[in-house]
mmCIF file with all atom_site columns, C-alpha atoms in Angstrom:
data_model
loop_
_atom_site.group_PDB
_atom_site.id
_atom_site.type_symbol
_atom_site.label_atom_id
_atom_site.label_alt_id
_atom_site.label_comp_id
_atom_site.label_asym_id
_atom_site.label_entity_id
_atom_site.label_seq_id
_atom_site.pdbx_PDB_ins_code
_atom_site.Cartn_x
_atom_site.Cartn_y
_atom_site.Cartn_z
_atom_site.occupancy
_atom_site.B_iso_or_equiv
_atom_site.pdbx_formal_charge
_atom_site.auth_seq_id
_atom_site.auth_comp_id
_atom_site.auth_asym_id
_atom_site.auth_atom_id
_atom_site.pdbx_PDB_model_num
ATOM 1   C CA . UNK A 1 1   ? -8.858  18.320 -183.700 1.00 61.00 ? 1   UNK A CA 1
ATOM 2   C CA . UNK A 1 2   ? -9.153  15.134 -180.982 1.00 61.00 ? 2   UNK A CA 1
ATOM 3   C CA . UNK A 1 3   ? -12.350 13.025 -181.901 1.00 67.00 ? 3   UNK A CA 1
ATOM 4   C CA . UNK A 1 4   ? -14.233 13.096 -178.260 1.00 69.00 ? 4   UNK A CA 1
ATOM 5   C CA . UNK A 1 5   ? -15.013 10.678 -176.123 1.00 72.00 ? 5   UNK A CA 1
ATOM 6   C CA . UNK A 1 6   ? -19.281 9.868  -176.490 1.00 76.00 ? 6   UNK A CA 1
ATOM 7   C CA . UNK A 1 7   ? -21.400 11.611 -174.471 1.00 77.00 ? 7   UNK A CA 1
ATOM 8   C CA . UNK A 1 8   ? -21.883 10.569 -171.048 1.00 74.00 ? 8   UNK A CA 1
ATOM 9   C CA . UNK A 1 9   ? -25.989 11.936 -170.607 1.00 81.00 ? 9   UNK A CA 1
ATOM 10  C CA . UNK A 1 10  ? -25.998 10.862 -166.880 1.00 81.00 ? 10  UNK A CA 1
ATOM 11  C CA . UNK A 1 11  ? -22.642 12.235 -166.300 1.00 77.00 ? 11  UNK A CA 1
ATOM 12  C CA . UNK A 1 12  ? -24.673 15.520 -168.247 1.00 77.00 ? 12  UNK A CA 1
ATOM 13  C CA . UNK A 1 13  ? -27.198 15.296 -165.935 1.00 83.00 ? 13  UNK A CA 1
ATOM 14  C CA . UNK A 1 14  ? -25.052 15.333 -162.754 1.00 78.00 ? 14  UNK A CA 1
ATOM 15  C CA . UNK A 1 15  ? -23.479 18.389 -163.890 1.00 78.00 ? 15  UNK A CA 1
ATOM 16  C CA . UNK A 1 16  ? -26.258 20.404 -164.120 1.00 80.00 ? 16  UNK A CA 1
ATOM 17  C CA . UNK A 1 17  ? -27.358 19.016 -160.995 1.00 81.00 ? 17  UNK A CA 1
ATOM 18  C CA . UNK A 1 18  ? -24.764 20.020 -159.148 1.00 80.00 ? 18  UNK A CA 1
ATOM 19  C CA . UNK A 1 19  ? -26.365 22.764 -156.818 1.00 79.00 ? 19  UNK A CA 1
ATOM 20  C CA . UNK A 1 20  ? -22.723 22.911 -155.520 1.00 79.00 ? 20  UNK A CA 1
ATOM 21  C CA . UNK A 1 21  ? -21.308 24.583 -158.403 1.00 80.00 ? 21  UNK A CA 1
ATOM 22  C CA . UNK A 1 22  ? -23.433 27.259 -158.822 1.00 80.00 ? 22  UNK A CA 1
ATOM 23  C CA . UNK A 1 23  ? -22.177 30.383 -159.329 1.00 78.00 ? 23  UNK A CA 1
ATOM 24  C CA . UNK A 1 24  ? -19.201 28.953 -160.734 1.00 78.00 ? 24  UNK A CA 1
ATOM 25  C CA . UNK A 1 25  ? -20.097 27.736 -164.436 1.00 80.00 ? 25  UNK A CA 1
ATOM 26  C CA . UNK A 1 26  ? -22.216 31.061 -165.330 1.00 88.00 ? 26  UNK A CA 1
ATOM 27  C CA . UNK A 1 27  ? -25.910 29.479 -165.172 1.00 91.00 ? 27  UNK A CA 1
ATOM 28  C CA . UNK A 1 28  ? -27.443 32.602 -165.906 1.00 92.00 ? 28  UNK A CA 1
ATOM 29  C CA . UNK A 1 29  ? -26.858 32.484 -169.943 1.00 95.00 ? 29  UNK A CA 1
ATOM 30  C CA . UNK A 1 30  ? -28.128 29.133 -169.178 1.00 93.00 ? 30  UNK A CA 1
ATOM 31  C CA . UNK A 1 31  ? -31.179 29.999 -167.827 1.00 92.00 ? 31  UNK A CA 1
ATOM 32  C CA . UNK A 1 32  ? -32.336 33.017 -170.384 1.00 96.00 ? 32  UNK A CA 1
ATOM 33  C CA . UNK A 1 33  ? -31.553 31.005 -173.299 1.00 96.00 ? 33  UNK A CA 1
ATOM 34  C CA . UNK A 1 34  ? -34.140 28.480 -171.426 1.00 95.00 ? 34  UNK A CA 1
ATOM 35  C CA . UNK A 1 35  ? -36.644 30.352 -171.248 1.00 95.00 ? 35  UNK A CA 1
ATOM 36  C CA . UNK A 1 36  ? -36.169 32.500 -174.649 1.00 95.00 ? 36  UNK A CA 1
ATOM 37  C CA . UNK A 1 37  ? -36.477 28.955 -175.852 1.00 95.00 ? 37  UNK A CA 1
ATOM 38  C CA . UNK A 1 38  ? -39.572 28.342 -173.950 1.00 94.00 ? 38  UNK A CA 1
ATOM 39  C CA . UNK A 1 39  ? -41.154 31.518 -174.933 1.00 92.00 ? 39  UNK A CA 1
ATOM 40  C CA . UNK A 1 40  ? -40.155 30.591 -178.938 1.00 93.00 ? 40  UNK A CA 1
ATOM 41  C CA . UNK A 1 41  ? -41.424 27.986 -178.795 1.00 91.00 ? 41  UNK A CA 1
ATOM 42  C CA . UNK A 1 42  ? -45.286 28.188 -177.059 1.00 89.00 ? 42  UNK A CA 1
ATOM 43  C CA . UNK A 1 43  ? -45.577 31.795 -177.574 1.00 76.00 ? 43  UNK A CA 1
ATOM 44  C CA . UNK A 1 44  ? -46.446 32.492 -181.613 1.00 67.00 ? 44  UNK A CA 1
ATOM 45  C CA . UNK A 1 45  ? -48.143 35.608 -180.416 1.00 69.00 ? 45  UNK A CA 1
ATOM 46  C CA . UNK A 1 46  ? -49.788 37.019 -183.403 1.00 68.00 ? 46  UNK A CA 1
ATOM 47  C CA . UNK A 1 47  ? -49.621 36.629 -186.172 1.00 65.00 ? 47  UNK A CA 1
ATOM 48  C CA . UNK A 1 48  ? -48.221 38.812 -189.554 1.00 59.00 ? 48  UNK A CA 1
ATOM 49  C CA . UNK A 1 49  ? -51.883 38.005 -190.699 1.00 62.00 ? 49  UNK A CA 1
ATOM 50  C CA . UNK A 1 50  ? -53.852 38.958 -187.125 1.00 59.00 ? 50  UNK A CA 1
ATOM 51  C CA . UNK A 1 51  ? -51.472 41.905 -187.895 1.00 58.00 ? 51  UNK A CA 1
ATOM 52  C CA . UNK A 1 52  ? -52.467 42.974 -191.578 1.00 57.00 ? 52  UNK A CA 1
ATOM 53  C CA . UNK A 1 53  ? -49.781 41.949 -192.666 1.00 59.00 ? 53  UNK A CA 1
ATOM 54  C CA . UNK A 1 54  ? -48.583 39.988 -195.618 1.00 63.00 ? 54  UNK A CA 1
ATOM 55  C CA . UNK A 1 55  ? -47.427 36.010 -194.511 1.00 60.00 ? 55  UNK A CA 1
ATOM 56  C CA . UNK A 1 56  ? -46.387 34.840 -198.499 1.00 65.00 ? 56  UNK A CA 1
ATOM 57  C CA . UNK A 1 57  ? -44.764 32.764 -199.397 1.00 69.00 ? 57  UNK A CA 1
ATOM 58  C CA . UNK A 1 58  ? -41.903 34.287 -198.737 1.00 70.00 ? 58  UNK A CA 1
ATOM 59  C CA . UNK A 1 59  ? -42.075 33.088 -195.030 1.00 73.00 ? 59  UNK A CA 1
ATOM 60  C CA . UNK A 1 60  ? -42.505 29.083 -195.287 1.00 75.00 ? 60  UNK A CA 1
ATOM 61  C CA . UNK A 1 61  ? -39.236 28.920 -198.289 1.00 80.00 ? 61  UNK A CA 1
ATOM 62  C CA . UNK A 1 62  ? -37.454 30.211 -196.316 1.00 87.00 ? 62  UNK A CA 1
ATOM 63  C CA . UNK A 1 63  ? -38.478 29.390 -192.155 1.00 88.00 ? 63  UNK A CA 1
ATOM 64  C CA . UNK A 1 64  ? -38.212 25.581 -193.463 1.00 90.00 ? 64  UNK A CA 1
ATOM 65  C CA . UNK A 1 65  ? -35.014 25.103 -194.510 1.00 93.00 ? 65  UNK A CA 1
ATOM 66  C CA . UNK A 1 66  ? -34.181 26.769 -191.625 1.00 93.00 ? 66  UNK A CA 1
ATOM 67  C CA . UNK A 1 67  ? -35.391 24.726 -188.943 1.00 94.00 ? 67  UNK A CA 1
ATOM 68  C CA . UNK A 1 68  ? -33.594 21.419 -190.785 1.00 95.00 ? 68  UNK A CA 1
ATOM 69  C CA . UNK A 1 69  ? -30.753 23.731 -190.962 1.00 95.00 ? 69  UNK A CA 1
ATOM 70  C CA . UNK A 1 70  ? -30.618 24.284 -187.309 1.00 97.00 ? 70  UNK A CA 1
ATOM 71  C CA . UNK A 1 71  ? -31.479 20.889 -186.270 1.00 96.00 ? 71  UNK A CA 1
ATOM 72  C CA . UNK A 1 72  ? -28.277 19.567 -188.587 1.00 96.00 ? 72  UNK A CA 1
ATOM 73  C CA . UNK A 1 73  ? -26.291 22.012 -186.759 1.00 97.00 ? 73  UNK A CA 1
ATOM 74  C CA . UNK A 1 74  ? -27.890 21.185 -183.588 1.00 97.00 ? 74  UNK A CA 1
ATOM 75  C CA . UNK A 1 75  ? -27.656 17.292 -183.539 1.00 95.00 ? 75  UNK A CA 1
ATOM 76  C CA . UNK A 1 76  ? -24.280 17.608 -185.026 1.00 95.00 ? 76  UNK A CA 1
ATOM 77  C CA . UNK A 1 77  ? -22.855 19.646 -182.602 1.00 95.00 ? 77  UNK A CA 1
ATOM 78  C CA . UNK A 1 78  ? -24.063 17.745 -180.157 1.00 94.00 ? 78  UNK A CA 1
ATOM 79  C CA . UNK A 1 79  ? -22.220 14.397 -181.615 1.00 93.00 ? 79  UNK A CA 1
ATOM 80  C CA . UNK A 1 80  ? -19.175 16.062 -182.623 1.00 93.00 ? 80  UNK A CA 1
ATOM 81  C CA . UNK A 1 81  ? -18.581 17.166 -179.074 1.00 91.00 ? 81  UNK A CA 1
ATOM 82  C CA . UNK A 1 82  ? -19.398 14.314 -177.410 1.00 88.00 ? 82  UNK A CA 1
ATOM 83  C CA . UNK A 1 83  ? -18.696 14.411 -174.174 1.00 85.00 ? 83  UNK A CA 1
ATOM 84  C CA . UNK A 1 84  ? -17.267 17.830 -173.387 1.00 87.00 ? 84  UNK A CA 1
ATOM 85  C CA . UNK A 1 85  ? -20.777 19.211 -173.941 1.00 90.00 ? 85  UNK A CA 1
ATOM 86  C CA . UNK A 1 86  ? -22.095 21.365 -171.193 1.00 90.00 ? 86  UNK A CA 1
ATOM 87  C CA . UNK A 1 87  ? -24.387 23.861 -171.030 1.00 91.00 ? 87  UNK A CA 1
ATOM 88  C CA . UNK A 1 88  ? -23.081 26.359 -169.274 1.00 92.00 ? 88  UNK A CA 1
ATOM 89  C CA . UNK A 1 89  ? -20.664 28.870 -171.028 1.00 92.00 ? 89  UNK A CA 1
ATOM 90  C CA . UNK A 1 90  ? -17.526 27.472 -169.031 1.00 91.00 ? 90  UNK A CA 1
ATOM 91  C CA . UNK A 1 91  ? -15.878 24.886 -170.611 1.00 89.00 ? 91  UNK A CA 1
ATOM 92  C CA . UNK A 1 92  ? -15.514 21.314 -168.639 1.00 86.00 ? 92  UNK A CA 1
ATOM 93  C CA . UNK A 1 93  ? -11.990 20.596 -166.980 1.00 85.00 ? 93  UNK A CA 1
ATOM 94  C CA . UNK A 1 94  ? -11.501 17.738 -169.473 1.00 83.00 ? 94  UNK A CA 1
ATOM 95  C CA . UNK A 1 95  ? -13.017 19.359 -172.734 1.00 84.00 ? 95  UNK A CA 1
ATOM 96  C CA . UNK A 1 96  ? -11.460 19.136 -175.790 1.00 86.00 ? 96  UNK A CA 1
ATOM 97  C CA . UNK A 1 97  ? -11.627 21.626 -178.515 1.00 89.00 ? 97  UNK A CA 1
ATOM 98  C CA . UNK A 1 98  ? -13.028 20.542 -181.907 1.00 91.00 ? 98  UNK A CA 1
ATOM 99  C CA . UNK A 1 99  ? -12.195 22.242 -184.844 1.00 92.00 ? 99  UNK A CA 1
ATOM 100 C CA . UNK A 1 100 ? -13.685 19.506 -186.895 1.00 92.00 ? 100 UNK A CA 1
ATOM 101 C CA . UNK A 1 101 ? -16.788 18.831 -188.099 1.00 93.00 ? 101 UNK A CA 1
ATOM 102 C CA . UNK A 1 102 ? -19.299 21.248 -187.530 1.00 95.00 ? 102 UNK A CA 1
ATOM 103 C CA . UNK A 1 103 ? -16.872 22.820 -185.253 1.00 96.00 ? 103 UNK A CA 1
ATOM 104 C CA . UNK A 1 104 ? -15.096 23.209 -188.749 1.00 95.00 ? 104 UNK A CA 1
ATOM 105 C CA . UNK A 1 105 ? -18.252 25.669 -190.037 1.00 96.00 ? 105 UNK A CA 1
ATOM 106 C CA . UNK A 1 106 ? -19.073 27.470 -187.173 1.00 97.00 ? 106 UNK A CA 1
ATOM 107 C CA . UNK A 1 107 ? -17.985 27.619 -183.547 1.00 97.00 ? 107 UNK A CA 1
ATOM 108 C CA . UNK A 1 108 ? -20.744 26.780 -181.869 1.00 97.00 ? 108 UNK A CA 1
ATOM 109 C CA . UNK A 1 109 ? -22.760 25.289 -183.795 1.00 97.00 ? 109 UNK A CA 1
ATOM 110 C CA . UNK A 1 110 ? -25.343 24.137 -181.564 1.00 97.00 ? 110 UNK A CA 1
ATOM 111 C CA . UNK A 1 111 ? -25.715 28.513 -180.677 1.00 98.00 ? 111 UNK A CA 1
ATOM 112 C CA . UNK A 1 112 ? -25.470 28.717 -184.333 1.00 98.00 ? 112 UNK A CA 1
ATOM 113 C CA . UNK A 1 113 ? -28.937 25.886 -184.913 1.00 97.00 ? 113 UNK A CA 1
ATOM 114 C CA . UNK A 1 114 ? -30.650 27.664 -182.210 1.00 97.00 ? 114 UNK A CA 1
ATOM 115 C CA . UNK A 1 115 ? -30.824 30.967 -183.486 1.00 97.00 ? 115 UNK A CA 1
ATOM 116 C CA . UNK A 1 116 ? -31.421 29.614 -186.902 1.00 97.00 ? 116 UNK A CA 1
ATOM 117 C CA . UNK A 1 117 ? -34.399 27.704 -184.662 1.00 96.00 ? 117 UNK A CA 1
ATOM 118 C CA . UNK A 1 118 ? -36.437 30.378 -184.534 1.00 95.00 ? 118 UNK A CA 1
ATOM 119 C CA . UNK A 1 119 ? -35.995 32.656 -187.111 1.00 93.00 ? 119 UNK A CA 1
ATOM 120 C CA . UNK A 1 120 ? -37.075 29.309 -189.396 1.00 93.00 ? 120 UNK A CA 1
ATOM 121 C CA . UNK A 1 121 ? -39.913 28.702 -187.132 1.00 91.00 ? 121 UNK A CA 1
ATOM 122 C CA . UNK A 1 122 ? -40.818 32.394 -186.008 1.00 89.00 ? 122 UNK A CA 1
ATOM 123 C CA . UNK A 1 123 ? -40.657 32.037 -190.324 1.00 87.00 ? 123 UNK A CA 1
ATOM 124 C CA . UNK A 1 124 ? -42.838 29.455 -190.893 1.00 86.00 ? 124 UNK A CA 1
ATOM 125 C CA . UNK A 1 125 ? -45.820 30.526 -188.451 1.00 84.00 ? 125 UNK A CA 1
ATOM 126 C CA . UNK A 1 126 ? -44.955 34.130 -189.579 1.00 82.00 ? 126 UNK A CA 1
ATOM 127 C CA . UNK A 1 127 ? -44.577 35.261 -185.792 1.00 85.00 ? 127 UNK A CA 1
ATOM 128 C CA . UNK A 1 128 ? -43.531 38.436 -186.419 1.00 85.00 ? 128 UNK A CA 1
ATOM 129 C CA . UNK A 1 129 ? -42.963 38.048 -181.744 1.00 88.00 ? 129 UNK A CA 1
ATOM 130 C CA . UNK A 1 130 ? -41.043 34.443 -182.356 1.00 89.00 ? 130 UNK A CA 1
ATOM 131 C CA . UNK A 1 131 ? -38.869 36.742 -184.727 1.00 90.00 ? 131 UNK A CA 1
ATOM 132 C CA . UNK A 1 132 ? -38.077 39.390 -182.056 1.00 92.00 ? 132 UNK A CA 1
ATOM 133 C CA . UNK A 1 133 ? -37.102 36.026 -179.689 1.00 94.00 ? 133 UNK A CA 1
ATOM 134 C CA . UNK A 1 134 ? -34.883 35.706 -182.105 1.00 95.00 ? 134 UNK A CA 1
ATOM 135 C CA . UNK A 1 135 ? -33.150 38.636 -182.664 1.00 96.00 ? 135 UNK A CA 1
ATOM 136 C CA . UNK A 1 136 ? -32.895 38.478 -178.437 1.00 97.00 ? 136 UNK A CA 1
ATOM 137 C CA . UNK A 1 137 ? -31.322 34.791 -179.014 1.00 97.00 ? 137 UNK A CA 1
ATOM 138 C CA . UNK A 1 138 ? -29.399 35.785 -180.821 1.00 98.00 ? 138 UNK A CA 1
ATOM 139 C CA . UNK A 1 139 ? -27.634 38.234 -179.318 1.00 98.00 ? 139 UNK A CA 1
ATOM 140 C CA . UNK A 1 140 ? -27.535 36.111 -175.931 1.00 98.00 ? 140 UNK A CA 1
ATOM 141 C CA . UNK A 1 141 ? -25.842 33.560 -177.631 1.00 98.00 ? 141 UNK A CA 1
ATOM 142 C CA . UNK A 1 142 ? -23.504 35.850 -179.421 1.00 98.00 ? 142 UNK A CA 1
ATOM 143 C CA . UNK A 1 143 ? -22.270 36.766 -175.271 1.00 97.00 ? 143 UNK A CA 1
ATOM 144 C CA . UNK A 1 144 ? -22.916 33.738 -174.529 1.00 97.00 ? 144 UNK A CA 1
ATOM 145 C CA . UNK A 1 145 ? -20.158 32.566 -176.884 1.00 97.00 ? 145 UNK A CA 1
ATOM 146 C CA . UNK A 1 146 ? -17.298 35.514 -175.477 1.00 96.00 ? 146 UNK A CA 1
ATOM 147 C CA . UNK A 1 147 ? -17.740 34.295 -172.566 1.00 96.00 ? 147 UNK A CA 1
ATOM 148 C CA . UNK A 1 148 ? -17.254 30.643 -173.818 1.00 95.00 ? 148 UNK A CA 1
ATOM 149 C CA . UNK A 1 149 ? -14.340 32.057 -175.831 1.00 96.00 ? 149 UNK A CA 1
ATOM 150 C CA . UNK A 1 150 ? -12.466 33.133 -172.824 1.00 95.00 ? 150 UNK A CA 1
ATOM 151 C CA . UNK A 1 151 ? -12.205 30.489 -170.521 1.00 94.00 ? 151 UNK A CA 1
ATOM 152 C CA . UNK A 1 152 ? -11.653 28.286 -174.122 1.00 94.00 ? 152 UNK A CA 1
ATOM 153 C CA . UNK A 1 153 ? -8.860  30.764 -174.389 1.00 95.00 ? 153 UNK A CA 1
ATOM 154 C CA . UNK A 1 154 ? -7.483  30.717 -171.389 1.00 94.00 ? 154 UNK A CA 1
ATOM 155 C CA . UNK A 1 155 ? -7.974  26.400 -171.054 1.00 92.00 ? 155 UNK A CA 1
ATOM 156 C CA . UNK A 1 156 ? -6.464  25.653 -174.627 1.00 92.00 ? 156 UNK A CA 1
ATOM 157 C CA . UNK A 1 157 ? -4.212  28.883 -175.066 1.00 91.00 ? 157 UNK A CA 1
ATOM 158 C CA . UNK A 1 158 ? -4.918  32.535 -176.813 1.00 93.00 ? 158 UNK A CA 1
ATOM 159 C CA . UNK A 1 159 ? -2.561  31.312 -180.071 1.00 92.00 ? 159 UNK A CA 1
ATOM 160 C CA . UNK A 1 160 ? -4.413  28.283 -180.313 1.00 89.00 ? 160 UNK A CA 1
ATOM 161 C CA . UNK A 1 161 ? -7.549  29.559 -180.414 1.00 93.00 ? 161 UNK A CA 1
ATOM 162 C CA . UNK A 1 162 ? -6.941  32.826 -182.258 1.00 93.00 ? 162 UNK A CA 1
ATOM 163 C CA . UNK A 1 163 ? -6.257  30.677 -184.461 1.00 93.00 ? 163 UNK A CA 1
ATOM 164 C CA . UNK A 1 164 ? -9.508  28.594 -185.077 1.00 94.00 ? 164 UNK A CA 1
ATOM 165 C CA . UNK A 1 165 ? -11.376 31.940 -184.657 1.00 94.00 ? 165 UNK A CA 1
ATOM 166 C CA . UNK A 1 166 ? -9.885  33.446 -187.551 1.00 95.00 ? 166 UNK A CA 1
ATOM 167 C CA . UNK A 1 167 ? -10.345 30.565 -190.422 1.00 94.00 ? 167 UNK A CA 1
ATOM 168 C CA . UNK A 1 168 ? -14.083 29.651 -188.561 1.00 96.00 ? 168 UNK A CA 1
ATOM 169 C CA . UNK A 1 169 ? -16.944 31.785 -187.814 1.00 97.00 ? 169 UNK A CA 1
ATOM 170 C CA . UNK A 1 170 ? -18.557 32.325 -184.150 1.00 97.00 ? 170 UNK A CA 1
ATOM 171 C CA . UNK A 1 171 ? -22.446 32.054 -184.912 1.00 96.00 ? 171 UNK A CA 1
ATOM 172 C CA . UNK A 1 172 ? -22.772 32.893 -188.930 1.00 95.00 ? 172 UNK A CA 1
ATOM 173 C CA . UNK A 1 173 ? -22.006 29.690 -191.199 1.00 94.00 ? 173 UNK A CA 1
ATOM 174 C CA . UNK A 1 174 ? -20.907 30.557 -194.488 1.00 93.00 ? 174 UNK A CA 1
ATOM 175 C CA . UNK A 1 175 ? -23.325 28.900 -197.226 1.00 93.00 ? 175 UNK A CA 1
ATOM 176 C CA . UNK A 1 176 ? -20.770 26.427 -198.336 1.00 95.00 ? 176 UNK A CA 1
ATOM 177 C CA . UNK A 1 177 ? -19.720 25.738 -194.470 1.00 94.00 ? 177 UNK A CA 1
ATOM 178 C CA . UNK A 1 178 ? -23.498 24.675 -194.541 1.00 94.00 ? 178 UNK A CA 1
ATOM 179 C CA . UNK A 1 179 ? -23.217 22.957 -197.965 1.00 93.00 ? 179 UNK A CA 1
ATOM 180 C CA . UNK A 1 180 ? -20.240 20.989 -196.900 1.00 93.00 ? 180 UNK A CA 1
ATOM 181 C CA . UNK A 1 181 ? -21.400 19.900 -193.694 1.00 94.00 ? 181 UNK A CA 1
ATOM 182 C CA . UNK A 1 182 ? -24.512 19.224 -195.274 1.00 93.00 ? 182 UNK A CA 1
ATOM 183 C CA . UNK A 1 183 ? -23.394 17.017 -197.117 1.00 93.00 ? 183 UNK A CA 1
ATOM 184 C CA . UNK A 1 184 ? -20.778 14.858 -194.558 1.00 92.00 ? 184 UNK A CA 1
ATOM 185 C CA . UNK A 1 185 ? -23.429 14.276 -192.508 1.00 91.00 ? 185 UNK A CA 1
ATOM 186 C CA . UNK A 1 186 ? -25.701 13.183 -195.895 1.00 91.00 ? 186 UNK A CA 1
ATOM 187 C CA . UNK A 1 187 ? -23.257 11.388 -197.910 1.00 88.00 ? 187 UNK A CA 1
ATOM 188 C CA . UNK A 1 188 ? -25.381 9.017  -200.332 1.00 81.00 ? 188 UNK A CA 1
ATOM 189 C CA . UNK A 1 189 ? -28.559 11.707 -200.376 1.00 73.00 ? 189 UNK A CA 1
ATOM 190 C CA . UNK A 1 190 ? -28.434 13.283 -204.635 1.00 63.00 ? 190 UNK A CA 1
ATOM 191 C CA . UNK A 1 191 ? -26.544 10.738 -205.956 1.00 65.00 ? 191 UNK A CA 1
ATOM 192 C CA . UNK A 1 192 ? -27.493 8.312  -207.909 1.00 61.00 ? 192 UNK A CA 1
ATOM 193 C CA . UNK A 1 193 ? -26.793 4.213  -209.016 1.00 61.00 ? 193 UNK A CA 1
ATOM 194 C CA . UNK A 1 194 ? -24.972 3.485  -212.620 1.00 55.00 ? 194 UNK A CA 1
#
């Protein structure tokens, strides 16, 4: 896949705040996504212990790695997408179809990262509310991804996008794919000098 231009943050901010395009970019998905994420971050609700449930080692054992993988997916997704980044389902007119890096592991790595992050934080804080919000976020981002993919098919050709979609999962990366992305992102970890 082509290398994108580096992310121009000022152009992204200008795009997000361009009120003349209001209603043409499916902004409702972005607004709903931000509201759910805000509630995930600030509104943990009662913990499992408060509800009389066990909040054992399982939660922490899986929560922290999920948060780590979430961070890798989001940061690599942003870096790999570059100047094609937009928070809205409708891609930028000059976008490139990126199929390498994080996009070779999952078609929507930033969405996957946000979902993993919500579940990871829910587990780490033993918050059933955060886990339920993670489910809600997953449903919303799956719908947003479907909408976005329709636009990408229009822009890059249905056959080309279908070929990519056949090879790469939408939101749930495989363990092998995550391992490959981690090796690519942290190439020197685990190597010993001889």
